[in-house]
Amino acid sequence: MLRRAFTALSALSLCIAAAPAFAETAEYFQVEGVTYDASVPTFEDHAGYEIGDRPVRYGDMIPYLRDLAERSDRISVETIGYSHELRPILTFTVTSPENHANLENIRATHLERLAGRAAPDAAPMVLWINFGVHGAETSSMDAAIPLLYHYASASGAEVEAQLDNAVMIFTVVYNPDGHARRIDHTETFWSYGENTDLNDAAHTMWIEARTNHYWFDLNRQWLLLTQPEAKAWIAKWHEWKPMVSADYHEMGSASPYYFHPGEELRRNPLIPERARELTKGIGERHAAYLDSQAHLYWTEGGFDNFYIGKGSTYPQINGSLGILFEAGAARGGAVETERGLVTTAENVRTQFRTALTTIQGSLDLRTEITAYQRDFFAENARQTERGGQTGWVFTAEGDPERAARFVRLLNMHDIEVSTLSANVTVDDRTYPAGSSFYVSMDQTNNRMVRGIFERFTEFDENVFYDVSGWTLPLAYDLDYAAVRGNAVRNAIGAAAEGAFQSAPVPDRASYGYVFDWSHSFAPRALNRLLSADLMVRATMEETAVRTTSGTVELGRGSIFVPFDRQETPREQIHAIMETIAAEDGVPVFAATSGLTPVTGRDLGASSIVRILEEPRVVLAYDGGLSRYDVGEVWWTLDYRHRMPVTLVEKSRLGSLDWTDYTHLVLVGSLDPQDAVLDEELTGSVLTWVEAGGTLIATRDAALWAQGAIQARKDAEAGEEPGAKDVAETAEAEAPESEAERLNFGDMGVRDAEHVIGGAIFAADLDTTHPLGFGYADRDLPVHRNVSFTLERPLDNPYAIPVQYSDNPLLTGYASERRQDEIGGSPSVVAQRMKAGAVILMADNPVFRGTYPGTEKLLMNAIFFSGLIDQPQGDYSDD
Ligand SMILES: [Zn+2]
């Protein structure tokens, strides 16, 4: 038996060995004229297959690279963090053995040097290369293999000089979960025939592998830092503050090779002009290599440096040169494209060689780049104020965790934050001591402070590769203000770390427990109670409750767990309350009486203090729905609030037994055409809503749902379904006059004129509506990246909990026309539909997991949808 199995296996390996038309031997990845130490194993020695033969497995790559580090005194390896799926994220530090022995000293000297306190040549250059941010992009990961092999085994004057004169840090497989998903997919569809048709399943995995576990694009995370991979990497990056940061990617297969500098006009104003010139200088080296191969390539186009959360832009706001590389993807194998055959092996070699030219190109410009970084920070040091503005103050009323989370974010960006030791009043608002914070402009990294706090509404050109507005205090819905002069000088307290704060252990209650809804993790706390099968009530009005800590004022949406008729023993309820205080940080109070000091709002007033139901949420995915949007909702519910959510493929929704579920979340789509359910499914979903379900639809799905609901109402009223819509659409599309004649060359810019790539708008929130519970005030900044507007319901004046302000643009780009359309339109429409509820959100409330301000709208939509009442009056003439 054993022998037969062995023979079969040998035959199989022979078969594979005979076929790899696109594989390349180790020599292909070696540099001409360089001597390599033959005792260092090549990847094929280690793995048994060549690069390009088959997808390189994580399980083959990592042990090989670790083995190189083990053998070579030029390479050390460190685990800097773990992904959600608990795979390690590694950095390899490459430098001469002498530098390795002195590494901590070199780092300290380098940091002194950039502050102007050490000579330019007091330490080697510090260079950083980032591999594998996007798991789908094979060569941007696998290039680490020949690169580390090169430094483990090459000898000669050039390599020795590089090792002496630079500390090189390579992050390898920065997104291991995406990488693992890609390998699993390409192996599943791997074929002996080595199919080069781009349509073959082996080449179709893109978005799922691009992203991390929760489908976050990690190349948007440099600023936002919500995901573990980004947190790991930013800590290491700031530990070293490299002079050059290369970031490796792949793009559409048909495109020739690309490298930075990016679009000239689409540069963030916080980036010095000189960065482009130096990046161009390094680029001469890449061009020389690509010329030697007679390869096509392009530069200074397509990719911009505006949004500071990308791997090639963030470094540039932090004194480094960020360099983007993009290879036309071979999708893990080889593919036939309009520019001919594109292979993984060739892409890996090109990316490896441009990593080498990045290193040598940087060393060629050592004097200039060192001076550039020093000048950058010297300029920062001079910017201790801007027009009399010396810093920023902020707080989050009623929600210390939201402010603390922001402090943690600033600290991760190496921005110092102070607590306020005394109350400070700025612009008529008092920032209370203890729960308010101050960020001074007088600190090393003040350019990043500006990047995070300032608003941008004026641009040289209106074309954006990504969002144009990301002012983070708005995303966090903080109260904040610019501080002028010495307004806070006497109130600056200790450095703030933003540590998560547990609430005090609650007293034992005699009547029940209450807590306010304003805390970030109140939804997580509520979910603990409902999933423990407790009977829980929420207050529709502000009230006050007698507790062991005296009378406690409670806002709308506060949670009350009475002892009356609970089946769970009081001891057990108390234990859950202790967990809530400790792990969610929500202050819990022990109620002593059902009688309240507020008339008509006693805890047994069942129309005021209403019973809540445990939500059972279905989150639809795929079928054209945006994986990003789905992932953000999934992460919010599952990771942040630890509540179960059932992910169901859109095409399978029809087979669900809907009576098992209370909520369906439908998110926006990549193409608006896809944000639809077919007629039969629409019918069954709306019937389920009428029987008591809640539909929450965001972005394009909200637009679709609004149309579907109107069509159903029309059909019930006996009108021809959709007739009105069609007439209206035709009217809207009829051109008022002939199109103005324009120059063909302006098309790119004009096409983008009315696109909203992502900006933040001011909205007014009805804090008396269940969707507005837990908010301290009516001002709510909202992120938006769609251009349509929702319609205003004609028969229900209470159905718009969130509406855009009249002049809504706070930060980012939107054309005048779009601003006019959006001003005064609904951002959220929420109303009953018979026994159920429909909540339509024009925008994604959890965009990139970075909008703690609007996140609560989503949680309220889930927990409080049953509290939305239908008006009974006659409003037809109002
Ligand atoms: Zn990429």
PDB file of N, CA and C in Angstrom, residues 249-302:
ATOM      1  N   HIS A 249       2.489  46.984  -4.701  1.00  0.00           N
ATOM      2  CA  HIS A 249       1.118  46.639  -5.105  1.00  0.00           C
ATOM      3  C   HIS A 249       1.067  46.037  -6.498  1.00  0.00           C
ATOM      4  N   GLU A 250      -0.154  45.553  -6.816  1.00  0.00           N
ATOM      5  CA  GLU A 250      -0.461  45.177  -8.202  1.00  0.00           C
ATOM      6  C   GLU A 250      -1.751  45.877  -8.601  1.00  0.00           C
ATOM      7  N   MET A 251      -1.872  46.114  -9.910  1.00  0.00           N
ATOM      8  CA  MET A 251      -3.090  46.763 -10.448  1.00  0.00           C
ATOM      9  C   MET A 251      -3.630  45.896 -11.583  1.00  0.00           C
ATOM     10  N   GLY A 252      -4.512  46.450 -12.411  1.00  0.00           N
ATOM     11  CA  GLY A 252      -5.098  45.723 -13.538  1.00  0.00           C
ATOM     12  C   GLY A 252      -4.005  45.118 -14.417  1.00  0.00           C
ATOM     13  N   SER A 253      -4.242  43.895 -14.891  1.00  0.00           N
ATOM     14  CA  SER A 253      -3.202  43.120 -15.579  1.00  0.00           C
ATOM     15  C   SER A 253      -2.670  43.794 -16.835  1.00  0.00           C
ATOM     16  N   ALA A 254      -3.527  44.554 -17.532  1.00  0.00           N
ATOM     17  CA  ALA A 254      -3.124  45.106 -18.819  1.00  0.00           C
ATOM     18  C   ALA A 254      -2.185  46.303 -18.683  1.00  0.00           C
ATOM     19  N   SER A 255      -2.023  46.786 -17.460  1.00  0.00           N
ATOM     20  CA  SER A 255      -1.242  48.011 -17.305  1.00  0.00           C
ATOM     21  C   SER A 255       0.251  47.729 -17.166  1.00  0.00           C
ATOM     22  N   PRO A 256       1.105  48.469 -17.892  1.00  0.00           N
ATOM     23  CA  PRO A 256       2.547  48.379 -17.664  1.00  0.00           C
ATOM     24  C   PRO A 256       2.906  48.872 -16.263  1.00  0.00           C
ATOM     25  N   TYR A 257       4.139  48.661 -15.880  1.00  0.00           N
ATOM     26  CA  TYR A 257       4.625  48.933 -14.524  1.00  0.00           C
ATOM     27  C   TYR A 257       4.512  50.419 -14.163  1.00  0.00           C
ATOM     28  N   TYR A 258       4.182  50.688 -12.894  1.00  0.00           N
ATOM     29  CA  TYR A 258       4.056  52.063 -12.425  1.00  0.00           C
ATOM     30  C   TYR A 258       4.920  52.293 -11.191  1.00  0.00           C
ATOM     31  N   PHE A 259       5.532  53.475 -11.109  1.00  0.00           N
ATOM     32  CA  PHE A 259       6.159  53.877  -9.842  1.00  0.00           C
ATOM     33  C   PHE A 259       5.994  55.372  -9.625  1.00  0.00           C
ATOM     34  N   HIS A 260       6.046  55.773  -8.325  1.00  0.00           N
ATOM     35  CA  HIS A 260       5.866  57.162  -7.900  1.00  0.00           C
ATOM     36  C   HIS A 260       7.069  58.019  -8.283  1.00  0.00           C
ATOM     37  N   PRO A 261       7.023  59.348  -8.353  1.00  0.00           N
ATOM     38  CA  PRO A 261       6.017  60.226  -7.754  1.00  0.00           C
ATOM     39  C   PRO A 261       4.658  60.169  -8.459  1.00  0.00           C
ATOM     40  N   GLY A 262       3.616  60.555  -7.698  1.00  0.00           N
ATOM     41  CA  GLY A 262       2.251  60.499  -8.218  1.00  0.00           C
ATOM     42  C   GLY A 262       1.870  61.759  -8.969  1.00  0.00           C
ATOM     43  N   GLU A 263       0.571  61.875  -9.233  1.00  0.00           N
ATOM     44  CA  GLU A 263       0.006  63.039  -9.931  1.00  0.00           C
ATOM     45  C   GLU A 263       0.485  64.346  -9.292  1.00  0.00           C
ATOM     46  N   GLU A 264       1.008  65.227 -10.108  1.00  0.00           N
ATOM     47  CA  GLU A 264       1.579  66.460  -9.569  1.00  0.00           C
ATOM     48  C   GLU A 264       0.534  67.341  -8.869  1.00  0.00           C
ATOM     49  N   LEU A 265      -0.648  67.492  -9.511  1.00  0.00           N
ATOM     50  CA  LEU A 265      -1.647  68.407  -8.966  1.00  0.00           C
ATOM     51  C   LEU A 265      -2.422  67.802  -7.792  1.00  0.00           C
ATOM     52  N   ARG A 266      -2.336  66.486  -7.636  1.00  0.00           N
ATOM     53  CA  ARG A 266      -3.160  65.854  -6.601  1.00  0.00           C
ATOM     54  C   ARG A 266      -2.302  65.465  -5.406  1.00  0.00           C
ATOM     55  N   ARG A 267      -1.631  66.464  -4.893  1.00  0.00           N
ATOM     56  CA  ARG A 267      -0.719  66.257  -3.778  1.00  0.00           C
ATOM     57  C   ARG A 267      -1.318  66.955  -2.569  1.00  0.00           C
ATOM     58  N   ASN A 268      -1.294  66.300  -1.444  1.00  0.00           N
ATOM     59  CA  ASN A 268      -1.773  66.934  -0.219  1.00  0.00           C
ATOM     60  C   ASN A 268      -0.933  68.167   0.071  1.00  0.00           C
ATOM     61  N   PRO A 269      -1.578  69.299   0.384  1.00  0.00           N
ATOM     62  CA  PRO A 269      -0.820  70.537   0.612  1.00  0.00           C
ATOM     63  C   PRO A 269       0.166  70.444   1.781  1.00  0.00           C
ATOM     64  N   LEU A 270       0.021  69.432   2.631  1.00  0.00           N
ATOM     65  CA  LEU A 270       0.955  69.291   3.756  1.00  0.00           C
ATOM     66  C   LEU A 270       2.268  68.612   3.349  1.00  0.00           C
ATOM     67  N   ILE A 271       2.329  68.133   2.097  1.00  0.00           N
ATOM     68  CA  ILE A 271       3.554  67.466   1.631  1.00  0.00           C
ATOM     69  C   ILE A 271       4.443  68.495   0.939  1.00  0.00           C
ATOM     70  N   PRO A 272       5.711  68.614   1.360  1.00  0.00           N
ATOM     71  CA  PRO A 272       6.603  69.569   0.700  1.00  0.00           C
ATOM     72  C   PRO A 272       6.850  69.181  -0.762  1.00  0.00           C
ATOM     73  N   GLU A 273       6.975  70.186  -1.590  1.00  0.00           N
ATOM     74  CA  GLU A 273       7.200  69.987  -3.024  1.00  0.00           C
ATOM     75  C   GLU A 273       8.469  69.151  -3.284  1.00  0.00           C
ATOM     76  N   ARG A 274       9.457  69.376  -2.438  1.00  0.00           N
ATOM     77  CA  ARG A 274      10.760  68.729  -2.606  1.00  0.00           C
ATOM     78  C   ARG A 274      10.648  67.198  -2.603  1.00  0.00           C
ATOM     79  N   ALA A 275       9.622  66.660  -1.939  1.00  0.00           N
ATOM     80  CA  ALA A 275       9.444  65.207  -1.877  1.00  0.00           C
ATOM     81  C   ALA A 275       9.343  64.609  -3.277  1.00  0.00           C
ATOM     82  N   ARG A 276       8.654  65.320  -4.155  1.00  0.00           N
ATOM     83  CA  ARG A 276       8.506  64.834  -5.541  1.00  0.00           C
ATOM     84  C   ARG A 276       9.850  64.740  -6.233  1.00  0.00           C
ATOM     85  N   GLU A 277      10.656  65.800  -6.083  1.00  0.00           N
ATOM     86  CA  GLU A 277      11.943  65.839  -6.790  1.00  0.00           C
ATOM     87  C   GLU A 277      12.833  64.683  -6.344  1.00  0.00           C
ATOM     88  N   LEU A 278      12.855  64.451  -5.024  1.00  0.00           N
ATOM     89  CA  LEU A 278      13.713  63.377  -4.516  1.00  0.00           C
ATOM     90  C   LEU A 278      13.194  62.011  -4.956  1.00  0.00           C
ATOM     91  N   THR A 279      11.873  61.852  -4.940  1.00  0.00           N
ATOM     92  CA  THR A 279      11.284  60.589  -5.379  1.00  0.00           C
ATOM     93  C   THR A 279      11.599  60.346  -6.854  1.00  0.00           C
ATOM     94  N   LYS A 280      11.567  61.429  -7.615  1.00  0.00           N
ATOM     95  CA  LYS A 280      11.934  61.348  -9.033  1.00  0.00           C
ATOM     96  C   LYS A 280      13.394  60.933  -9.180  1.00  0.00           C
ATOM     97  N   GLY A 281      14.240  61.487  -8.320  1.00  0.00           N
ATOM     98  CA  GLY A 281      15.663  61.142  -8.366  1.00  0.00           C
ATOM     99  C   GLY A 281      15.875  59.654  -8.132  1.00  0.00           C
ATOM    100  N   ILE A 282      15.195  59.104  -7.129  1.00  0.00           N
ATOM    101  CA  ILE A 282      15.300  57.659  -6.874  1.00  0.00           C
ATOM    102  C   ILE A 282      14.757  56.896  -8.088  1.00  0.00           C
ATOM    103  N   GLY A 283      13.699  57.470  -8.684  1.00  0.00           N
ATOM    104  CA  GLY A 283      13.050  56.836  -9.834  1.00  0.00           C
ATOM    105  C   GLY A 283      13.972  56.633 -11.029  1.00  0.00           C
ATOM    106  N   GLU A 284      15.021  57.463 -11.138  1.00  0.00           N
ATOM    107  CA  GLU A 284      15.978  57.271 -12.238  1.00  0.00           C
ATOM    108  C   GLU A 284      16.540  55.848 -12.215  1.00  0.00           C
ATOM    109  N   ARG A 285      16.758  55.349 -11.018  1.00  0.00           N
ATOM    110  CA  ARG A 285      17.299  53.988 -10.864  1.00  0.00           C
ATOM    111  C   ARG A 285      16.299  52.917 -11.330  1.00  0.00           C
ATOM    112  N   HIS A 286      15.015  53.111 -10.948  1.00  0.00           N
ATOM    113  CA  HIS A 286      14.005  52.125 -11.403  1.00  0.00           C
ATOM    114  C   HIS A 286      13.940  52.148 -12.922  1.00  0.00           C
ATOM    115  N   ALA A 287      13.941  53.377 -13.470  1.00  0.00           N
ATOM    116  CA  ALA A 287      13.829  53.528 -14.928  1.00  0.00           C
ATOM    117  C   ALA A 287      15.010  52.844 -15.626  1.00  0.00           C
ATOM    118  N   ALA A 288      16.216  52.995 -15.049  1.00  0.00           N
ATOM    119  CA  ALA A 288      17.390  52.391 -15.688  1.00  0.00           C
ATOM    120  C   ALA A 288      17.233  50.872 -15.740  1.00  0.00           C
ATOM    121  N   TYR A 289      16.725  50.269 -14.658  1.00  0.00           N
ATOM    122  CA  TYR A 289      16.524  48.813 -14.690  1.00  0.00           C
ATOM    123  C   TYR A 289      15.477  48.442 -15.739  1.00  0.00           C
ATOM    124  N   LEU A 290      14.339  49.141 -15.717  1.00  0.00           N
ATOM    125  CA  LEU A 290      13.250  48.803 -16.645  1.00  0.00           C
ATOM    126  C   LEU A 290      13.681  49.050 -18.096  1.00  0.00           C
ATOM    127  N   ASP A 291      14.476  50.094 -18.328  1.00  0.00           N
ATOM    128  CA  ASP A 291      15.034  50.336 -19.671  1.00  0.00           C
ATOM    129  C   ASP A 291      15.919  49.172 -20.107  1.00  0.00           C
ATOM    130  N   SER A 292      16.710  48.659 -19.155  1.00  0.00           N
ATOM    131  CA  SER A 292      17.627  47.559 -19.501  1.00  0.00           C
ATOM    132  C   SER A 292      16.860  46.313 -19.931  1.00  0.00           C
ATOM    133  N   GLN A 293      15.615  46.199 -19.469  1.00  0.00           N
ATOM    134  CA  GLN A 293      14.770  45.062 -19.858  1.00  0.00           C
ATOM    135  C   GLN A 293      13.854  45.428 -21.021  1.00  0.00           C
ATOM    136  N   ALA A 294      13.945  46.692 -21.490  1.00  0.00           N
ATOM    137  CA  ALA A 294      13.046  47.221 -22.522  1.00  0.00           C
ATOM    138  C   ALA A 294      11.576  47.051 -22.130  1.00  0.00           C
ATOM    139  N   HIS A 295      11.267  47.234 -20.821  1.00  0.00           N
ATOM    140  CA  HIS A 295       9.884  47.140 -20.341  1.00  0.00           C
ATOM    141  C   HIS A 295       9.181  48.488 -20.474  1.00  0.00           C
ATOM    142  N   LEU A 296       7.889  48.433 -20.741  1.00  0.00           N
ATOM    143  CA  LEU A 296       7.078  49.652 -20.672  1.00  0.00           C
ATOM    144  C   LEU A 296       6.834  50.007 -19.209  1.00  0.00           C
ATOM    145  N   TYR A 297       6.740  51.287 -18.922  1.00  0.00           N
ATOM    146  CA  TYR A 297       6.415  51.728 -17.564  1.00  0.00           C
ATOM    147  C   TYR A 297       5.890  53.151 -17.611  1.00  0.00           C
ATOM    148  N   TRP A 298       5.332  53.616 -16.508  1.00  0.00           N
ATOM    149  CA  TRP A 298       4.813  54.990 -16.435  1.00  0.00           C
ATOM    150  C   TRP A 298       4.951  55.501 -15.013  1.00  0.00           C
ATOM    151  N   THR A 299       4.830  56.813 -14.888  1.00  0.00           N
ATOM    152  CA  THR A 299       5.055  57.434 -13.581  1.00  0.00           C
ATOM    153  C   THR A 299       4.309  58.770 -13.535  1.00  0.00           C
ATOM    154  N   GLU A 300       4.173  59.362 -12.341  1.00  0.00           N
ATOM    155  CA  GLU A 300       3.546  60.681 -12.155  1.00  0.00           C
ATOM    156  C   GLU A 300       2.125  60.775 -12.696  1.00  0.00           C
ATOM    157  N   GLY A 301       1.373  59.704 -12.618  1.00  0.00           N
ATOM    158  CA  GLY A 301      -0.003  59.781 -13.119  1.00  0.00           C
ATOM    159  C   GLY A 301      -0.889  58.813 -12.372  1.00  0.00           C
ATOM    160  N   GLY A 302      -2.211  58.995 -12.545  1.00  0.00           N
ATOM    161  CA  GLY A 302      -3.174  58.009 -12.041  1.00  0.00           C
ATOM    162  C   GLY A 302      -3.289  57.965 -10.530  1.00  0.00           C
TER     163      GLY A 302
END
